[in-house]
PDB file of C-alpha atoms in Angstrom:
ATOM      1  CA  UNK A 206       0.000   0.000   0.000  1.00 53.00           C
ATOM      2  CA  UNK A 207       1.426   3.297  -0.955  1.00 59.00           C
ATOM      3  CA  UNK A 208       2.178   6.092   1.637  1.00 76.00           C
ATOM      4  CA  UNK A 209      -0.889   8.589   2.727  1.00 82.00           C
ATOM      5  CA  UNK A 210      -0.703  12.020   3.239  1.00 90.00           C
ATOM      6  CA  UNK A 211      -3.332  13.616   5.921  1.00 90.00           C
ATOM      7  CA  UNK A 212      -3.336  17.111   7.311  1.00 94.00           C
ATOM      8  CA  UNK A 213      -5.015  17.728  10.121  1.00 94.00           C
ATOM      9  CA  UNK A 214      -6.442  20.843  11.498  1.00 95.00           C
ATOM     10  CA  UNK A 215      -4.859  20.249  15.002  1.00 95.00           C
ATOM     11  CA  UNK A 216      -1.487  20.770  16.752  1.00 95.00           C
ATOM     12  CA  UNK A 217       0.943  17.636  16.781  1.00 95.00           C
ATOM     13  CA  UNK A 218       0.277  16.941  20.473  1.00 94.00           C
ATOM     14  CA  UNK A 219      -3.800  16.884  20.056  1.00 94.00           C
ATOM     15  CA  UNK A 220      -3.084  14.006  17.630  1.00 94.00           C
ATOM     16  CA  UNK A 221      -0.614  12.513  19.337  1.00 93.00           C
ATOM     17  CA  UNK A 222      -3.047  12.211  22.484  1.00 93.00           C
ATOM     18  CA  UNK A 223      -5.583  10.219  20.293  1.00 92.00           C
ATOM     19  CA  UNK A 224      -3.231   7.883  19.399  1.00 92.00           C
ATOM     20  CA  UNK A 225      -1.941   7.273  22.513  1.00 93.00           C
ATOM     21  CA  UNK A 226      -6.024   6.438  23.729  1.00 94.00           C
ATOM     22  CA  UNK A 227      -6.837   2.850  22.919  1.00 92.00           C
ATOM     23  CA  UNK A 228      -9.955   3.363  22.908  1.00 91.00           C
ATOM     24  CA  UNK A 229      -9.799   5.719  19.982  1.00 90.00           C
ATOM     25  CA  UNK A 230      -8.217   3.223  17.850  1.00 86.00           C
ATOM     26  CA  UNK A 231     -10.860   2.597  15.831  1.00 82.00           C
ATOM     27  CA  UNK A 232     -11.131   6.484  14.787  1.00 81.00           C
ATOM     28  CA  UNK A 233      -7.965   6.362  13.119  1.00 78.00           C
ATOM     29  CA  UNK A 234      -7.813   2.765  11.907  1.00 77.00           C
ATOM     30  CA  UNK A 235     -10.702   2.039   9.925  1.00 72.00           C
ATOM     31  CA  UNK A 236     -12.736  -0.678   9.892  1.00 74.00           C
ATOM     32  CA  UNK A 237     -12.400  -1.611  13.624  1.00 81.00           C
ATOM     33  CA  UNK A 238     -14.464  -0.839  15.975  1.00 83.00           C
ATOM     34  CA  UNK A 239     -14.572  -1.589  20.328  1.00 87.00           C
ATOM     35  CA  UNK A 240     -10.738  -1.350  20.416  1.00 90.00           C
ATOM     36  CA  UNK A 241      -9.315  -2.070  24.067  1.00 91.00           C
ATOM     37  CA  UNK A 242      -5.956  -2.504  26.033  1.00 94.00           C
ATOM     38  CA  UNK A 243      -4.639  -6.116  26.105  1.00 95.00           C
ATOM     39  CA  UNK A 244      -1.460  -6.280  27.273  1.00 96.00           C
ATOM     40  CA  UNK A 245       1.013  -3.383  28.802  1.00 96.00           C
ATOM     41  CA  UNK A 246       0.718   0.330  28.539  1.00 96.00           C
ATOM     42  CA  UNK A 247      -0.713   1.314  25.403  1.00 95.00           C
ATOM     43  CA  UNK A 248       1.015   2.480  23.178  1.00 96.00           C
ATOM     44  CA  UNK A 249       4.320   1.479  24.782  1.00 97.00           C
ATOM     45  CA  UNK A 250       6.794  -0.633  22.965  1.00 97.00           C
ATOM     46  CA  UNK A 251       5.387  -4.266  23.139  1.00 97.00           C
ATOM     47  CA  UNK A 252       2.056  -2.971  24.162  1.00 97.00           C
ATOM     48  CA  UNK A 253      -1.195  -4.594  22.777  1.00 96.00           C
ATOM     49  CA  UNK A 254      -4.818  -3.874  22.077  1.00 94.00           C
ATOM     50  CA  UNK A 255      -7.293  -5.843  20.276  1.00 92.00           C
ATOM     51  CA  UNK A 256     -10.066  -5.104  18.730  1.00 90.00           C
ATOM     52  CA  UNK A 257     -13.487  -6.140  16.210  1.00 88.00           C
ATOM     53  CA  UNK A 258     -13.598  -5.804  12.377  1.00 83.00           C
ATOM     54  CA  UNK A 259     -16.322  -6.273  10.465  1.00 80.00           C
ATOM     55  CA  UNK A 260     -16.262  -7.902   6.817  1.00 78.00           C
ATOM     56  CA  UNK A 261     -20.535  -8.416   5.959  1.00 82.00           C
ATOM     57  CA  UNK A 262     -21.821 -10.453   8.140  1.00 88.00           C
ATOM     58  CA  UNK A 263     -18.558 -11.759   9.997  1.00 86.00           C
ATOM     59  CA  UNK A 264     -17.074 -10.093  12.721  1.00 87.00           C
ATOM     60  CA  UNK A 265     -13.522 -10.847  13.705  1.00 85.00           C
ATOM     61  CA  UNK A 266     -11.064  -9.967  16.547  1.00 88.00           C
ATOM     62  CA  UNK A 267      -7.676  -8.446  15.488  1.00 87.00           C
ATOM     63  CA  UNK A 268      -4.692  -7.501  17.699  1.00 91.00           C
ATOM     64  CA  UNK A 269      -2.394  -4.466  16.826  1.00 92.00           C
ATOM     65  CA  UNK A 270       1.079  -4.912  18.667  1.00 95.00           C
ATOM     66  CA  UNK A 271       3.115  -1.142  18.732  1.00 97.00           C
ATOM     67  CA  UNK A 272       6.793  -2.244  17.107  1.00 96.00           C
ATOM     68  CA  UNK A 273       8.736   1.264  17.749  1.00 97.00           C
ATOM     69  CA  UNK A 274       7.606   4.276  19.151  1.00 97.00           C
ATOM     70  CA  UNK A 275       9.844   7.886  18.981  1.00 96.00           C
ATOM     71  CA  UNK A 276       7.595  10.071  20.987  1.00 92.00           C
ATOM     72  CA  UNK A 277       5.923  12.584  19.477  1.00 90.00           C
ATOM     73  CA  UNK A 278       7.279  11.820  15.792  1.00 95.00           C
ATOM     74  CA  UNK A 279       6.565   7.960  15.372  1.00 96.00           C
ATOM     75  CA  UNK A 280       4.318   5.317  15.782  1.00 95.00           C
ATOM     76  CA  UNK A 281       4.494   2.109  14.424  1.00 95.00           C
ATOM     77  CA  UNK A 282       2.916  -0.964  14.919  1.00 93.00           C
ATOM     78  CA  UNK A 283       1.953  -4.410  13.486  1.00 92.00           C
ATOM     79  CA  UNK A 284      -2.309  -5.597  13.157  1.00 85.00           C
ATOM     80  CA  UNK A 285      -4.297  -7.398  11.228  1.00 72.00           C
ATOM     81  CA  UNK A 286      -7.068 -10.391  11.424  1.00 62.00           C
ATOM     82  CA  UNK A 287      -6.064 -10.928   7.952  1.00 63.00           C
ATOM     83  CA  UNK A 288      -2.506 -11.951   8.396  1.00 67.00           C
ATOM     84  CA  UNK A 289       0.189  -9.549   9.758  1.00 80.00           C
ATOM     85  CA  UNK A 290       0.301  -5.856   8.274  1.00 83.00           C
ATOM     86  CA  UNK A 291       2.772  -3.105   9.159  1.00 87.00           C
ATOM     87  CA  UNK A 292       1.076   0.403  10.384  1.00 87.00           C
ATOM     88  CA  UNK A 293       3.486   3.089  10.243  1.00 92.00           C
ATOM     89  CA  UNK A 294       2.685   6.970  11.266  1.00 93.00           C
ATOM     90  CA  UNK A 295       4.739   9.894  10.745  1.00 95.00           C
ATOM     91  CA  UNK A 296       3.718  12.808  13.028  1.00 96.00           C
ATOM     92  CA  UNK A 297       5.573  16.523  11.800  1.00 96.00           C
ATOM     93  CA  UNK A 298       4.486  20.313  12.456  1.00 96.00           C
ATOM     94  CA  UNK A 299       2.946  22.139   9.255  1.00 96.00           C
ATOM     95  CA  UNK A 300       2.304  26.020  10.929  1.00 95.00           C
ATOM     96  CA  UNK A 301      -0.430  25.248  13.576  1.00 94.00           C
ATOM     97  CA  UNK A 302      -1.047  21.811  11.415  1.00 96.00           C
ATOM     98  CA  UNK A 303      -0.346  18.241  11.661  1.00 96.00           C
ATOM     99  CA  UNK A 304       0.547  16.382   8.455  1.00 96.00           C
ATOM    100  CA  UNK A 305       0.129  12.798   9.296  1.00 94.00           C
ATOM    101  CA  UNK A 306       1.943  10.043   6.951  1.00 93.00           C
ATOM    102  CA  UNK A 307       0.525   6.840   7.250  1.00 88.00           C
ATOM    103  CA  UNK A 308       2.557   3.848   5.121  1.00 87.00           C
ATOM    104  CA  UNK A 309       0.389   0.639   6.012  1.00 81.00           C
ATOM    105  CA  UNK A 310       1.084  -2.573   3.877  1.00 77.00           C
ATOM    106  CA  UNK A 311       0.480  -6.314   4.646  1.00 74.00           C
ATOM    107  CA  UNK A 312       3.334  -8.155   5.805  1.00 62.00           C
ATOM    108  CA  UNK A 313       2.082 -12.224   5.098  1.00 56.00           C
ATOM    109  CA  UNK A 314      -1.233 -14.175   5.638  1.00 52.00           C
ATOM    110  CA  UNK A 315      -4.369 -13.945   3.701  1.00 50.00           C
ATOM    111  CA  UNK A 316      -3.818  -9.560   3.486  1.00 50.00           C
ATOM    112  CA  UNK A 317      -0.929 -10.232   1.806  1.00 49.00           C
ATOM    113  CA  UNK A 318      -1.941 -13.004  -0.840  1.00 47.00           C
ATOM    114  CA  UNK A 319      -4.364 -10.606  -1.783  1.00 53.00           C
ATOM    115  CA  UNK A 320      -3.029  -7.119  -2.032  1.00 49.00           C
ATOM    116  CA  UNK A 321      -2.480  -5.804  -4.878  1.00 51.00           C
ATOM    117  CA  UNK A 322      -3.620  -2.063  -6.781  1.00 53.00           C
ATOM    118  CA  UNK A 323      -7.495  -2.775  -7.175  1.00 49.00           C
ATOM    119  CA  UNK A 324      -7.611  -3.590  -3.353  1.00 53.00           C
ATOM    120  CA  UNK A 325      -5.329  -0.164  -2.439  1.00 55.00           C
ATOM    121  CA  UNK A 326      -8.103   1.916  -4.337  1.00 54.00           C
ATOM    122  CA  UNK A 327     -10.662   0.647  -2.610  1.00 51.00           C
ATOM    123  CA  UNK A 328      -9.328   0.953   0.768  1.00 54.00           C
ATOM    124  CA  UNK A 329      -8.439   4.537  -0.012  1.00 56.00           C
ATOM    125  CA  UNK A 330     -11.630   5.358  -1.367  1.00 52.00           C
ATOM    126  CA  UNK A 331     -12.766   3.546   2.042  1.00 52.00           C
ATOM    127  CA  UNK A 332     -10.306   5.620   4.079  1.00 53.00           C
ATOM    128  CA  UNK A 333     -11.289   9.263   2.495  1.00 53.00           C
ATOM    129  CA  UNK A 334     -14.869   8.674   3.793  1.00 50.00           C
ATOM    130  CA  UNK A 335     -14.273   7.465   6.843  1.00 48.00           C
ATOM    131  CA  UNK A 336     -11.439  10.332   7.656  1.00 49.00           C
ATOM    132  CA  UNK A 337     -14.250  12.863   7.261  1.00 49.00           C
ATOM    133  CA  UNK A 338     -15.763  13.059  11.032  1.00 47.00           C
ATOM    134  CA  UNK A 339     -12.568  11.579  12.706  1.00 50.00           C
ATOM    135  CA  UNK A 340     -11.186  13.214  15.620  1.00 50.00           C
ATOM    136  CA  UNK A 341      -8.874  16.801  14.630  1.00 53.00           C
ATOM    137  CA  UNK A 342     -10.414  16.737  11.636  1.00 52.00           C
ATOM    138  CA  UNK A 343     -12.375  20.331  11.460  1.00 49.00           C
ATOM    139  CA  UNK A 344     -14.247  19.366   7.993  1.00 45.00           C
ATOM    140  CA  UNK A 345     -16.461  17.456   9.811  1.00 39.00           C
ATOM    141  CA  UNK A 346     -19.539  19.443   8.688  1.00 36.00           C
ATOM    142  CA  UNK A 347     -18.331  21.508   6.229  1.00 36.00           C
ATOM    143  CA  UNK A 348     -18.927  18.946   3.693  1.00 39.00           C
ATOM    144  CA  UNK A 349     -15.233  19.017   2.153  1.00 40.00           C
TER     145      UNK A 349
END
């Protein structure tokens, strides 16, 4: 999956304080929904949460494991009920902004027999209307 580019009407450390809420996983990761702390101090390196994902009619439990964390520049982390997939956020000052780079891709498993281009569209396409009501973002009702 190709690199993403988000910026967000908020100050670094107002999103860095939603990332560092399990229970707002889901708000920035979507598709998943009643995320909650597993094991450790979330998001601490080693730290664990899981959480549901719906796919139609099945529901599935996923667990997202945080891999390296550089406070307040760099998240990173490995999910996925599909198989293993990397998560990897970039956090850097843009004025009084926040641009946001998230690089996600599948690592092995079932996400990563079936990635390919069609499947990165569609999550994309997936991931622009779901960003639209998310926490920092300001667009919320503004319609753009």
């Amino acid at each position: 999956m190709a690199a993403r580019h988000h910026l967000i009407d908020r100050a670094p450390p107002a999103v860095w304080k939603i990332l560092e809420d399990e229970r707002l996983y889901g708000t920035w990761v979507v598709g998943t929904s009643e995320s909650r702390r597993e094991q450790g101090d979330w998001p601490e390196l080693g730290s664990s949460i899981t959480y549901s994902v719906r796919l139609g009619p099945k529901e599935f439990t996923g667990r997202t494991v945080v891999r390296r964390i550089e406070r307040p520049r760099t998240l990173e982390a490995e999910a996925g009920p599909l198989g293993p997939a990397r998560i990897a956020l970039d956090i850097r000052p843009r004025g009084d902004k926040t641009l946001v780079t998230v690089d996600e891709h599948p690592l092995r498993g079932v996400g990563g027999a079936l990635h390919n281009v069609l499947l990165d569209s569609l999550i994309q396409i997936r991931r622009v209307g779901a960003r639209r009501g998310a926490p920092g973002d300001r667009r919320r009702n503004s319609g753009g």
